[in-house]
Amino acid sequence: MTRPSDGGRIEVICGCMYSGKTEELIRRMRQVRIARQSYRIFTPRMDTRYAEGQVASHSGSRLEAITVATMREILTYAQDVQVVAIDELHLFDDDPAEMVRGCQWLANRGARVIVAGLDLNYRAEPFPAMMHLLALAEQVDKLYAICVKCGAYATRSQRLIDGKPAPADAPTIVVGGLDMYEARCRACYEPAV
Ligand code: ADP
Ligand code: ZN
């Protein structure tokens, strides 16, 4: 098909929970729709917070999406599409290297690939697939939430169990909302031990 110079690119929208990543993804995809470009939006099967077949932000905006589990599935649906959006990339239960390879392949074929996801897990360590895509991307936007403790810009997702920081040996992926995760700044973040 086309070469990267014909428009293929990777855009990464990252940040902590509640930083507006999904909102920003939806905003960009509404513009894609206005531009009458062909597109597909993918959301991971792991994300059980909302109805299948939708991306939804915490503030309530929604757009139709295809719920999938692997990059292989994305690639079968995304053939010959101009814009490919993947929400919550860190939540895919697939080899991180496969996720990165798939995004690269799509962009090399000329697609605009827009990826949204957490840059850091609840232990404040980078998610491998996101870490690589941040380096490879043409455009990176790091968004901030508001720290629930002090009101500063938040960059960390604090996972809580009964109001206390979750231990370091807890599973990396646990899907949850405001009851389980708080946005916090570097100073207010309590490291998992
Ligand atoms: P993300 O995809 O990054 O988790 P969303 O786009 O789903 O974020 O939701 C962002 C929305 O979350 C904000 O517009 C706001 O309404 C809400 N929100 C809830 N808690 C916070 C917070 N601590 N800081 C900022 N926004 C918050
Ligand atoms: Zn703070």
JSON list of C-alpha atoms and ligand atoms in Angstrom, two decimals:
[
{"chain": "A", "resi": 1, "resn": "MET", "atom": "CA", "xyz": [0.00, 0.00, 0.00]},
{"chain": "A", "resi": 2, "resn": "THR", "atom": "CA", "xyz": [1.50, 3.35, 0.98]},
{"chain": "A", "resi": 3, "resn": "ARG", "atom": "CA", "xyz": [4.81, 4.23, 2.60]},
{"chain": "A", "resi": 4, "resn": "PRO", "atom": "CA", "xyz": [5.17, 6.02, 5.97]},
{"chain": "A", "resi": 5, "resn": "SER", "atom": "CA", "xyz": [5.90, 9.22, 4.09]},
{"chain": "A", "resi": 6, "resn": "ASP", "atom": "CA", "xyz": [2.39, 8.98, 2.64]},
{"chain": "A", "resi": 7, "resn": "GLY", "atom": "CA", "xyz": [0.82, 9.56, 6.04]},
{"chain": "A", "resi": 8, "resn": "GLY", "atom": "CA", "xyz": [1.46, 6.54, 8.24]},
{"chain": "A", "resi": 9, "resn": "ARG", "atom": "CA", "xyz": [2.13, 7.58, 11.82]},
{"chain": "A", "resi": 10, "resn": "ILE", "atom": "CA", "xyz": [1.73, 6.55, 15.44]},
{"chain": "A", "resi": 11, "resn": "GLU", "atom": "CA", "xyz": [0.20, 8.91, 17.98]},
{"chain": "A", "resi": 12, "resn": "VAL", "atom": "CA", "xyz": [0.31, 7.96, 21.66]},
{"chain": "A", "resi": 13, "resn": "ILE", "atom": "CA", "xyz": [-2.01, 9.48, 24.26]},
{"chain": "A", "resi": 14, "resn": "CYS", "atom": "CA", "xyz": [-0.75, 8.50, 27.72]},
{"chain": "A", "resi": 15, "resn": "GLY", "atom": "CA", "xyz": [-1.08, 9.50, 31.36]},
{"chain": "A", "resi": 16, "resn": "CYS", "atom": "CA", "xyz": [-2.53, 8.18, 34.62]},
{"chain": "A", "resi": 17, "resn": "MET", "atom": "CA", "xyz": [-6.12, 7.16, 35.27]},
{"chain": "A", "resi": 18, "resn": "TYR", "atom": "CA", "xyz": [-8.72, 9.94, 34.82]},
{"chain": "A", "resi": 19, "resn": "SER", "atom": "CA", "xyz": [-6.25, 12.07, 32.83]},
{"chain": "A", "resi": 20, "resn": "GLY", "atom": "CA", "xyz": [-8.66, 12.22, 29.87]},
{"chain": "A", "resi": 21, "resn": "LYS", "atom": "CA", "xyz": [-6.97, 9.74, 27.52]},
{"chain": "A", "resi": 22, "resn": "THR", "atom": "CA", "xyz": [-10.22, 8.20, 26.31]},
{"chain": "A", "resi": 23, "resn": "GLU", "atom": "CA", "xyz": [-11.83, 11.63, 26.02]},
{"chain": "A", "resi": 24, "resn": "GLU", "atom": "CA", "xyz": [-8.94, 12.77, 23.80]},
{"chain": "A", "resi": 25, "resn": "LEU", "atom": "CA", "xyz": [-9.12, 9.59, 21.70]},
{"chain": "A", "resi": 26, "resn": "ILE", "atom": "CA", "xyz": [-12.86, 10.13, 21.19]},
{"chain": "A", "resi": 27, "resn": "ARG", "atom": "CA", "xyz": [-12.25, 13.79, 20.27]},
{"chain": "A", "resi": 28, "resn": "ARG", "atom": "CA", "xyz": [-9.70, 12.84, 17.61]},
{"chain": "A", "resi": 29, "resn": "MET", "atom": "CA", "xyz": [-11.94, 10.11, 16.22]},
{"chain": "A", "resi": 30, "resn": "ARG", "atom": "CA", "xyz": [-14.93, 12.48, 15.94]},
{"chain": "A", "resi": 31, "resn": "GLN", "atom": "CA", "xyz": [-12.73, 14.68, 13.76]},
{"chain": "A", "resi": 32, "resn": "VAL", "atom": "CA", "xyz": [-11.73, 11.67, 11.68]},
{"chain": "A", "resi": 33, "resn": "ARG", "atom": "CA", "xyz": [-15.43, 11.00, 11.15]},
{"chain": "A", "resi": 34, "resn": "ILE", "atom": "CA", "xyz": [-16.03, 14.62, 10.12]},
{"chain": "A", "resi": 35, "resn": "ALA", "atom": "CA", "xyz": [-13.13, 14.27, 7.65]},
{"chain": "A", "resi": 36, "resn": "ARG", "atom": "CA", "xyz": [-14.93, 11.20, 6.22]},
{"chain": "A", "resi": 37, "resn": "GLN", "atom": "CA", "xyz": [-11.87, 9.00, 6.63]},
{"chain": "A", "resi": 38, "resn": "SER", "atom": "CA", "xyz": [-12.29, 5.27, 7.14]},
{"chain": "A", "resi": 39, "resn": "TYR", "atom": "CA", "xyz": [-11.59, 4.19, 10.72]},
{"chain": "A", "resi": 40, "resn": "ARG", "atom": "CA", "xyz": [-11.96, 1.46, 13.30]},
{"chain": "A", "resi": 41, "resn": "ILE", "atom": "CA", "xyz": [-11.76, 1.82, 17.08]},
{"chain": "A", "resi": 42, "resn": "PHE", "atom": "CA", "xyz": [-10.64, -1.13, 19.20]},
{"chain": "A", "resi": 43, "resn": "THR", "atom": "CA", "xyz": [-11.10, -1.75, 22.88]},
{"chain": "A", "resi": 44, "resn": "PRO", "atom": "CA", "xyz": [-9.69, -4.68, 24.89]},
{"chain": "A", "resi": 45, "resn": "ARG", "atom": "CA", "xyz": [-11.92, -7.50, 26.04]},
{"chain": "A", "resi": 46, "resn": "MET", "atom": "CA", "xyz": [-10.30, -7.13, 29.51]},
{"chain": "A", "resi": 47, "resn": "ASP", "atom": "CA", "xyz": [-11.98, -3.76, 29.98]},
{"chain": "A", "resi": 48, "resn": "THR", "atom": "CA", "xyz": [-15.25, -4.94, 31.50]},
{"chain": "A", "resi": 49, "resn": "ARG", "atom": "CA", "xyz": [-16.31, -1.56, 32.87]},
{"chain": "A", "resi": 50, "resn": "TYR", "atom": "CA", "xyz": [-18.54, -0.68, 29.93]},
{"chain": "A", "resi": 51, "resn": "ALA", "atom": "CA", "xyz": [-20.78, -2.42, 27.42]},
{"chain": "A", "resi": 52, "resn": "GLU", "atom": "CA", "xyz": [-19.00, -4.35, 24.67]},
{"chain": "A", "resi": 53, "resn": "GLY", "atom": "CA", "xyz": [-18.76, -2.48, 21.41]},
{"chain": "A", "resi": 54, "resn": "GLN", "atom": "CA", "xyz": [-18.10, 0.97, 22.90]},
{"chain": "A", "resi": 55, "resn": "VAL", "atom": "CA", "xyz": [-15.32, 3.19, 24.12]},
{"chain": "A", "resi": 56, "resn": "ALA", "atom": "CA", "xyz": [-16.54, 5.32, 26.99]},
{"chain": "A", "resi": 57, "resn": "SER", "atom": "CA", "xyz": [-14.75, 8.01, 28.98]},
{"chain": "A", "resi": 58, "resn": "HIS", "atom": "CA", "xyz": [-15.24, 8.63, 32.69]},
{"chain": "A", "resi": 59, "resn": "SER", "atom": "CA", "xyz": [-17.07, 11.82, 31.79]},
{"chain": "A", "resi": 60, "resn": "GLY", "atom": "CA", "xyz": [-19.61, 9.90, 29.72]},
{"chain": "A", "resi": 61, "resn": "SER", "atom": "CA", "xyz": [-18.70, 10.45, 26.05]},
{"chain": "A", "resi": 62, "resn": "ARG", "atom": "CA", "xyz": [-18.97, 7.31, 23.94]},
{"chain": "A", "resi": 63, "resn": "LEU", "atom": "CA", "xyz": [-18.17, 6.01, 20.49]},
{"chain": "A", "resi": 64, "resn": "GLU", "atom": "CA", "xyz": [-18.75, 2.64, 18.86]},
{"chain": "A", "resi": 65, "resn": "ALA", "atom": "CA", "xyz": [-15.80, 0.23, 18.97]},
{"chain": "A", "resi": 66, "resn": "ILE", "atom": "CA", "xyz": [-14.84, -3.36, 18.24]},
{"chain": "A", "resi": 67, "resn": "THR", "atom": "CA", "xyz": [-14.02, -5.41, 21.32]},
{"chain": "A", "resi": 68, "resn": "VAL", "atom": "CA", "xyz": [-11.01, -7.68, 20.73]},
{"chain": "A", "resi": 69, "resn": "ALA", "atom": "CA", "xyz": [-8.41, -9.62, 22.71]},
{"chain": "A", "resi": 70, "resn": "THR", "atom": "CA", "xyz": [-5.29, -9.67, 20.52]},
{"chain": "A", "resi": 71, "resn": "MET", "atom": "CA", "xyz": [-3.32, -7.67, 17.96]},
{"chain": "A", "resi": 72, "resn": "ARG", "atom": "CA", "xyz": [-3.99, -10.45, 15.45]},
{"chain": "A", "resi": 73, "resn": "GLU", "atom": "CA", "xyz": [-7.73, -9.67, 15.70]},
{"chain": "A", "resi": 74, "resn": "ILE", "atom": "CA", "xyz": [-7.05, -5.95, 15.31]},
{"chain": "A", "resi": 75, "resn": "LEU", "atom": "CA", "xyz": [-5.05, -6.61, 12.15]},
{"chain": "A", "resi": 76, "resn": "THR", "atom": "CA", "xyz": [-7.85, -8.66, 10.59]},
{"chain": "A", "resi": 77, "resn": "TYR", "atom": "CA", "xyz": [-10.38, -5.84, 11.14]},
{"chain": "A", "resi": 78, "resn": "ALA", "atom": "CA", "xyz": [-8.01, -2.97, 10.35]},
{"chain": "A", "resi": 79, "resn": "GLN", "atom": "CA", "xyz": [-6.95, -3.93, 6.81]},
{"chain": "A", "resi": 80, "resn": "ASP", "atom": "CA", "xyz": [-7.14, -0.92, 4.49]},
{"chain": "A", "resi": 81, "resn": "VAL", "atom": "CA", "xyz": [-8.52, 1.42, 7.13]},
{"chain": "A", "resi": 82, "resn": "GLN", "atom": "CA", "xyz": [-7.09, 4.95, 7.14]},
{"chain": "A", "resi": 83, "resn": "VAL", "atom": "CA", "xyz": [-7.23, 5.53, 10.91]},
{"chain": "A", "resi": 84, "resn": "VAL", "atom": "CA", "xyz": [-6.86, 2.81, 13.55]},
{"chain": "A", "resi": 85, "resn": "ALA", "atom": "CA", "xyz": [-7.57, 3.76, 17.19]},
{"chain": "A", "resi": 86, "resn": "ILE", "atom": "CA", "xyz": [-6.74, 1.48, 20.11]},
{"chain": "A", "resi": 87, "resn": "ASP", "atom": "CA", "xyz": [-7.97, 2.42, 23.58]},
{"chain": "A", "resi": 88, "resn": "GLU", "atom": "CA", "xyz": [-6.47, 1.07, 26.84]},
{"chain": "A", "resi": 89, "resn": "LEU", "atom": "CA", "xyz": [-3.55, -0.52, 25.00]},
{"chain": "A", "resi": 90, "resn": "HIS", "atom": "CA", "xyz": [-1.92, -1.59, 28.30]},
{"chain": "A", "resi": 91, "resn": "LEU", "atom": "CA", "xyz": [-4.96, -3.80, 28.99]},
{"chain": "A", "resi": 92, "resn": "PHE", "atom": "CA", "xyz": [-4.51, -6.14, 26.03]},
{"chain": "A", "resi": 93, "resn": "ASP", "atom": "CA", "xyz": [-3.74, -9.67, 27.15]},
{"chain": "A", "resi": 94, "resn": "ASP", "atom": "CA", "xyz": [-1.22, -10.14, 24.34]},
{"chain": "A", "resi": 95, "resn": "ASP", "atom": "CA", "xyz": [2.56, -10.16, 24.08]},
{"chain": "A", "resi": 96, "resn": "PRO", "atom": "CA", "xyz": [3.68, -6.49, 24.36]},
{"chain": "A", "resi": 97, "resn": "ALA", "atom": "CA", "xyz": [6.10, -7.06, 21.46]},
{"chain": "A", "resi": 98, "resn": "GLU", "atom": "CA", "xyz": [3.18, -8.21, 19.29]},
{"chain": "A", "resi": 99, "resn": "MET", "atom": "CA", "xyz": [1.22, -5.08, 20.16]},
{"chain": "A", "resi": 100, "resn": "VAL", "atom": "CA", "xyz": [4.17, -2.89, 19.18]},
{"chain": "A", "resi": 101, "resn": "ARG", "atom": "CA", "xyz": [4.87, -4.85, 15.97]},
{"chain": "A", "resi": 102, "resn": "GLY", "atom": "CA", "xyz": [1.21, -4.60, 14.93]},
{"chain": "A", "resi": 103, "resn": "CYS", "atom": "CA", "xyz": [1.12, -0.80, 15.44]},
{"chain": "A", "resi": 104, "resn": "GLN", "atom": "CA", "xyz": [4.37, -0.44, 13.49]},
{"chain": "A", "resi": 105, "resn": "TRP", "atom": "CA", "xyz": [3.06, -2.62, 10.67]},
{"chain": "A", "resi": 106, "resn": "LEU", "atom": "CA", "xyz": [-0.13, -0.57, 10.36]},
{"chain": "A", "resi": 107, "resn": "ALA", "atom": "CA", "xyz": [1.76, 2.73, 10.38]},
{"chain": "A", "resi": 108, "resn": "ASN", "atom": "CA", "xyz": [4.32, 1.43, 7.87]},
{"chain": "A", "resi": 109, "resn": "ARG", "atom": "CA", "xyz": [1.44, 0.59, 5.54]},
{"chain": "A", "resi": 110, "resn": "GLY", "atom": "CA", "xyz": [0.24, 4.19, 5.72]},
{"chain": "A", "resi": 111, "resn": "ALA", "atom": "CA", "xyz": [-2.34, 4.09, 8.53]},
{"chain": "A", "resi": 112, "resn": "ARG", "atom": "CA", "xyz": [-2.67, 6.76, 11.20]},
{"chain": "A", "resi": 113, "resn": "VAL", "atom": "CA", "xyz": [-2.52, 4.73, 14.42]},
{"chain": "A", "resi": 114, "resn": "ILE", "atom": "CA", "xyz": [-3.83, 6.42, 17.57]},
{"chain": "A", "resi": 115, "resn": "VAL", "atom": "CA", "xyz": [-3.09, 4.59, 20.79]},
{"chain": "A", "resi": 116, "resn": "ALA", "atom": "CA", "xyz": [-4.31, 5.51, 24.28]},
{"chain": "A", "resi": 117, "resn": "GLY", "atom": "CA", "xyz": [-3.20, 3.85, 27.48]},
{"chain": "A", "resi": 118, "resn": "LEU", "atom": "CA", "xyz": [-1.62, 4.09, 30.89]},
{"chain": "A", "resi": 119, "resn": "ASP", "atom": "CA", "xyz": [2.10, 4.78, 30.77]},
{"chain": "A", "resi": 120, "resn": "LEU", "atom": "CA", "xyz": [2.59, 3.47, 34.33]},
{"chain": "A", "resi": 121, "resn": "ASN", "atom": "CA", "xyz": [1.04, 0.61, 36.30]},
{"chain": "A", "resi": 122, "resn": "TYR", "atom": "CA", "xyz": [-0.13, 1.04, 39.92]},
{"chain": "A", "resi": 123, "resn": "ARG", "atom": "CA", "xyz": [3.46, 0.41, 41.06]},
{"chain": "A", "resi": 124, "resn": "ALA", "atom": "CA", "xyz": [4.51, 3.42, 38.94]},
{"chain": "A", "resi": 125, "resn": "GLU", "atom": "CA", "xyz": [6.51, 1.18, 36.56]},
{"chain": "A", "resi": 126, "resn": "PRO", "atom": "CA", "xyz": [6.16, 1.59, 32.78]},
{"chain": "A", "resi": 127, "resn": "PHE", "atom": "CA", "xyz": [3.92, -0.80, 30.84]},
{"chain": "A", "resi": 128, "resn": "PRO", "atom": "CA", "xyz": [6.32, -2.43, 28.32]},
{"chain": "A", "resi": 129, "resn": "ALA", "atom": "CA", "xyz": [4.17, -2.00, 25.18]},
{"chain": "A", "resi": 130, "resn": "MET", "atom": "CA", "xyz": [3.42, 1.64, 26.00]},
{"chain": "A", "resi": 131, "resn": "MET", "atom": "CA", "xyz": [7.06, 2.35, 26.82]},
{"chain": "A", "resi": 132, "resn": "HIS", "atom": "CA", "xyz": [8.15, 1.15, 23.39]},
{"chain": "A", "resi": 133, "resn": "LEU", "atom": "CA", "xyz": [5.36, 2.92, 21.52]},
{"chain": "A", "resi": 134, "resn": "LEU", "atom": "CA", "xyz": [6.19, 6.19, 23.30]},
{"chain": "A", "resi": 135, "resn": "ALA", "atom": "CA", "xyz": [9.68, 5.96, 21.83]},
{"chain": "A", "resi": 136, "resn": "LEU", "atom": "CA", "xyz": [8.52, 4.94, 18.34]},
{"chain": "A", "resi": 137, "resn": "ALA", "atom": "CA", "xyz": [5.61, 7.39, 17.99]},
{"chain": "A", "resi": 138, "resn": "GLU", "atom": "CA", "xyz": [5.60, 10.48, 15.77]},
{"chain": "A", "resi": 139, "resn": "GLN", "atom": "CA", "xyz": [3.41, 12.26, 18.33]},
{"chain": "A", "resi": 140, "resn": "VAL", "atom": "CA", "xyz": [3.15, 11.80, 22.10]},
{"chain": "A", "resi": 141, "resn": "ASP", "atom": "CA", "xyz": [0.68, 13.56, 24.35]},
{"chain": "A", "resi": 142, "resn": "LYS", "atom": "CA", "xyz": [1.04, 13.00, 28.08]},
{"chain": "A", "resi": 143, "resn": "LEU", "atom": "CA", "xyz": [-2.09, 14.11, 29.89]},
{"chain": "A", "resi": 144, "resn": "TYR", "atom": "CA", "xyz": [-2.54, 14.84, 33.57]},
{"chain": "A", "resi": 145, "resn": "ALA", "atom": "CA", "xyz": [-5.37, 14.27, 36.02]},
{"chain": "A", "resi": 146, "resn": "ILE", "atom": "CA", "xyz": [-5.81, 16.19, 39.25]},
{"chain": "A", "resi": 147, "resn": "CYS", "atom": "CA", "xyz": [-4.28, 14.74, 42.43]},
{"chain": "A", "resi": 148, "resn": "VAL", "atom": "CA", "xyz": [-7.15, 13.90, 44.78]},
{"chain": "A", "resi": 149, "resn": "LYS", "atom": "CA", "xyz": [-4.93, 14.69, 47.79]},
{"chain": "A", "resi": 150, "resn": "CYS", "atom": "CA", "xyz": [-3.48, 18.10, 46.95]},
{"chain": "A", "resi": 151, "resn": "GLY", "atom": "CA", "xyz": [-4.93, 19.36, 43.66]},
{"chain": "A", "resi": 152, "resn": "ALA", "atom": "CA", "xyz": [-1.62, 19.33, 41.78]},
{"chain": "A", "resi": 153, "resn": "TYR", "atom": "CA", "xyz": [-1.28, 17.67, 38.38]},
{"chain": "A", "resi": 154, "resn": "ALA", "atom": "CA", "xyz": [-1.42, 13.91, 38.86]},
{"chain": "A", "resi": 155, "resn": "THR", "atom": "CA", "xyz": [0.80, 11.46, 36.99]},
{"chain": "A", "resi": 156, "resn": "ARG", "atom": "CA", "xyz": [0.30, 8.29, 39.06]},
{"chain": "A", "resi": 157, "resn": "SER", "atom": "CA", "xyz": [-2.57, 5.81, 39.48]},
{"chain": "A", "resi": 158, "resn": "GLN", "atom": "CA", "xyz": [-2.81, 4.80, 43.14]},
{"chain": "A", "resi": 159, "resn": "ARG", "atom": "CA", "xyz": [-4.51, 1.44, 43.63]},
{"chain": "A", "resi": 160, "resn": "LEU", "atom": "CA", "xyz": [-6.23, 1.14, 46.98]},
{"chain": "A", "resi": 161, "resn": "ILE", "atom": "CA", "xyz": [-7.55, -1.84, 48.92]},
{"chain": "A", "resi": 162, "resn": "ASP", "atom": "CA", "xyz": [-9.74, -0.80, 51.87]},
{"chain": "A", "resi": 163, "resn": "GLY", "atom": "CA", "xyz": [-8.27, 2.69, 51.56]},
{"chain": "A", "resi": 164, "resn": "LYS", "atom": "CA", "xyz": [-4.63, 1.50, 51.78]},
{"chain": "A", "resi": 165, "resn": "PRO", "atom": "CA", "xyz": [-2.05, 1.18, 48.96]},
{"chain": "A", "resi": 166, "resn": "ALA", "atom": "CA", "xyz": [-2.27, -2.21, 47.24]},
{"chain": "A", "resi": 167, "resn": "PRO", "atom": "CA", "xyz": [0.80, -4.41, 47.93]},
{"chain": "A", "resi": 168, "resn": "ALA", "atom": "CA", "xyz": [3.57, -4.64, 45.34]},
{"chain": "A", "resi": 169, "resn": "ASP", "atom": "CA", "xyz": [2.90, -8.34, 44.72]},
{"chain": "A", "resi": 170, "resn": "ALA", "atom": "CA", "xyz": [-0.75, -7.84, 43.70]},
{"chain": "A", "resi": 171, "resn": "PRO", "atom": "CA", "xyz": [-1.68, -8.54, 40.04]},
{"chain": "A", "resi": 172, "resn": "THR", "atom": "CA", "xyz": [-0.60, -5.79, 37.64]},
{"chain": "A", "resi": 173, "resn": "ILE", "atom": "CA", "xyz": [-3.99, -5.63, 35.93]},
{"chain": "A", "resi": 174, "resn": "VAL", "atom": "CA", "xyz": [-7.12, -5.22, 38.01]},
{"chain": "A", "resi": 175, "resn": "VAL", "atom": "CA", "xyz": [-9.91, -3.35, 36.25]},
{"chain": "A", "resi": 176, "resn": "GLY", "atom": "CA", "xyz": [-11.71, -0.89, 38.49]},
{"chain": "A", "resi": 177, "resn": "GLY", "atom": "CA", "xyz": [-13.00, 2.63, 38.91]},
{"chain": "A", "resi": 178, "resn": "LEU", "atom": "CA", "xyz": [-13.00, 5.44, 41.46]},
{"chain": "A", "resi": 179, "resn": "ASP", "atom": "CA", "xyz": [-13.41, 2.99, 44.37]},
{"chain": "A", "resi": 180, "resn": "MET", "atom": "CA", "xyz": [-10.09, 1.27, 43.52]},
{"chain": "A", "resi": 181, "resn": "TYR", "atom": "CA", "xyz": [-7.90, 3.89, 41.88]},
{"chain": "A", "resi": 182, "resn": "GLU", "atom": "CA", "xyz": [-7.01, 7.48, 42.70]},
{"chain": "A", "resi": 183, "resn": "ALA", "atom": "CA", "xyz": [-5.09, 9.96, 40.59]},
{"chain": "A", "resi": 184, "resn": "ARG", "atom": "CA", "xyz": [-2.12, 11.27, 42.58]},
{"chain": "A", "resi": 185, "resn": "CYS", "atom": "CA", "xyz": [0.91, 13.48, 42.03]},
{"chain": "A", "resi": 186, "resn": "ARG", "atom": "CA", "xyz": [4.48, 12.27, 42.60]},
{"chain": "A", "resi": 187, "resn": "ALA", "atom": "CA", "xyz": [4.57, 13.68, 46.15]},
{"chain": "A", "resi": 188, "resn": "CYS", "atom": "CA", "xyz": [1.23, 12.19, 47.27]},
{"chain": "A", "resi": 189, "resn": "TYR", "atom": "CA", "xyz": [1.73, 8.80, 45.59]},
{"chain": "A", "resi": 190, "resn": "GLU", "atom": "CA", "xyz": [2.39, 6.06, 48.16]},
{"chain": "A", "resi": 191, "resn": "PRO", "atom": "CA", "xyz": [4.70, 3.39, 46.67]},
{"chain": "A", "resi": 192, "resn": "ALA", "atom": "CA", "xyz": [3.49, -0.19, 46.87]},
{"chain": "A", "resi": 193, "resn": "VAL", "atom": "CA", "xyz": [5.57, -2.31, 49.28]},
{"chain": "B", "resi": 1, "resn": "ADP", "atom": "P1", "xyz": [-8.77, 8.17, 31.20]},
{"chain": "B", "resi": 1, "resn": "ADP", "atom": "O1", "xyz": [-9.12, 7.50, 29.89]},
{"chain": "B", "resi": 1, "resn": "ADP", "atom": "O2", "xyz": [-7.44, 8.86, 31.17]},
{"chain": "B", "resi": 1, "resn": "ADP", "atom": "O3", "xyz": [-8.92, 7.25, 32.40]},
{"chain": "B", "resi": 1, "resn": "ADP", "atom": "P2", "xyz": [-11.26, 9.55, 30.81]},
{"chain": "B", "resi": 1, "resn": "ADP", "atom": "O4", "xyz": [-11.16, 10.24, 29.49]},
{"chain": "B", "resi": 1, "resn": "ADP", "atom": "O5", "xyz": [-12.02, 8.26, 30.84]},
{"chain": "B", "resi": 1, "resn": "ADP", "atom": "O6", "xyz": [-9.79, 9.36, 31.42]},
{"chain": "B", "resi": 1, "resn": "ADP", "atom": "O7", "xyz": [-11.94, 10.49, 31.89]},
{"chain": "B", "resi": 1, "resn": "ADP", "atom": "C1", "xyz": [-11.51, 11.78, 32.17]},
{"chain": "B", "resi": 1, "resn": "ADP", "atom": "C2", "xyz": [-12.55, 12.41, 33.07]},
{"chain": "B", "resi": 1, "resn": "ADP", "atom": "O8", "xyz": [-12.48, 11.83, 34.37]},
{"chain": "B", "resi": 1, "resn": "ADP", "atom": "C3", "xyz": [-12.37, 13.88, 33.35]},
{"chain": "B", "resi": 1, "resn": "ADP", "atom": "O9", "xyz": [-12.88, 14.68, 32.31]},
{"chain": "B", "resi": 1, "resn": "ADP", "atom": "C4", "xyz": [-13.17, 14.07, 34.63]},
{"chain": "B", "resi": 1, "resn": "ADP", "atom": "O10", "xyz": [-14.53, 14.26, 34.32]},
{"chain": "B", "resi": 1, "resn": "ADP", "atom": "C5", "xyz": [-13.08, 12.71, 35.31]},
{"chain": "B", "resi": 1, "resn": "ADP", "atom": "N1", "xyz": [-12.25, 12.67, 36.55]},
{"chain": "B", "resi": 1, "resn": "ADP", "atom": "C6", "xyz": [-12.50, 11.91, 37.64]},
{"chain": "B", "resi": 1, "resn": "ADP", "atom": "N2", "xyz": [-11.55, 12.03, 38.56]},
{"chain": "B", "resi": 1, "resn": "ADP", "atom": "C7", "xyz": [-10.64, 12.91, 38.08]},
{"chain": "B", "resi": 1, "resn": "ADP", "atom": "C8", "xyz": [-9.38, 13.47, 38.59]},
{"chain": "B", "resi": 1, "resn": "ADP", "atom": "N3", "xyz": [-8.89, 13.12, 39.77]},
{"chain": "B", "resi": 1, "resn": "ADP", "atom": "N4", "xyz": [-8.72, 14.33, 37.80]},
{"chain": "B", "resi": 1, "resn": "ADP", "atom": "C9", "xyz": [-9.22, 14.70, 36.60]},
{"chain": "B", "resi": 1, "resn": "ADP", "atom": "N5", "xyz": [-10.39, 14.22, 36.07]},
{"chain": "B", "resi": 1, "resn": "ADP", "atom": "C10", "xyz": [-11.09, 13.34, 36.80]},
{"chain": "B", "resi": 2, "resn": "ZN", "atom": "ZN", "xyz": [-0.72, 15.49, 45.37]}
]
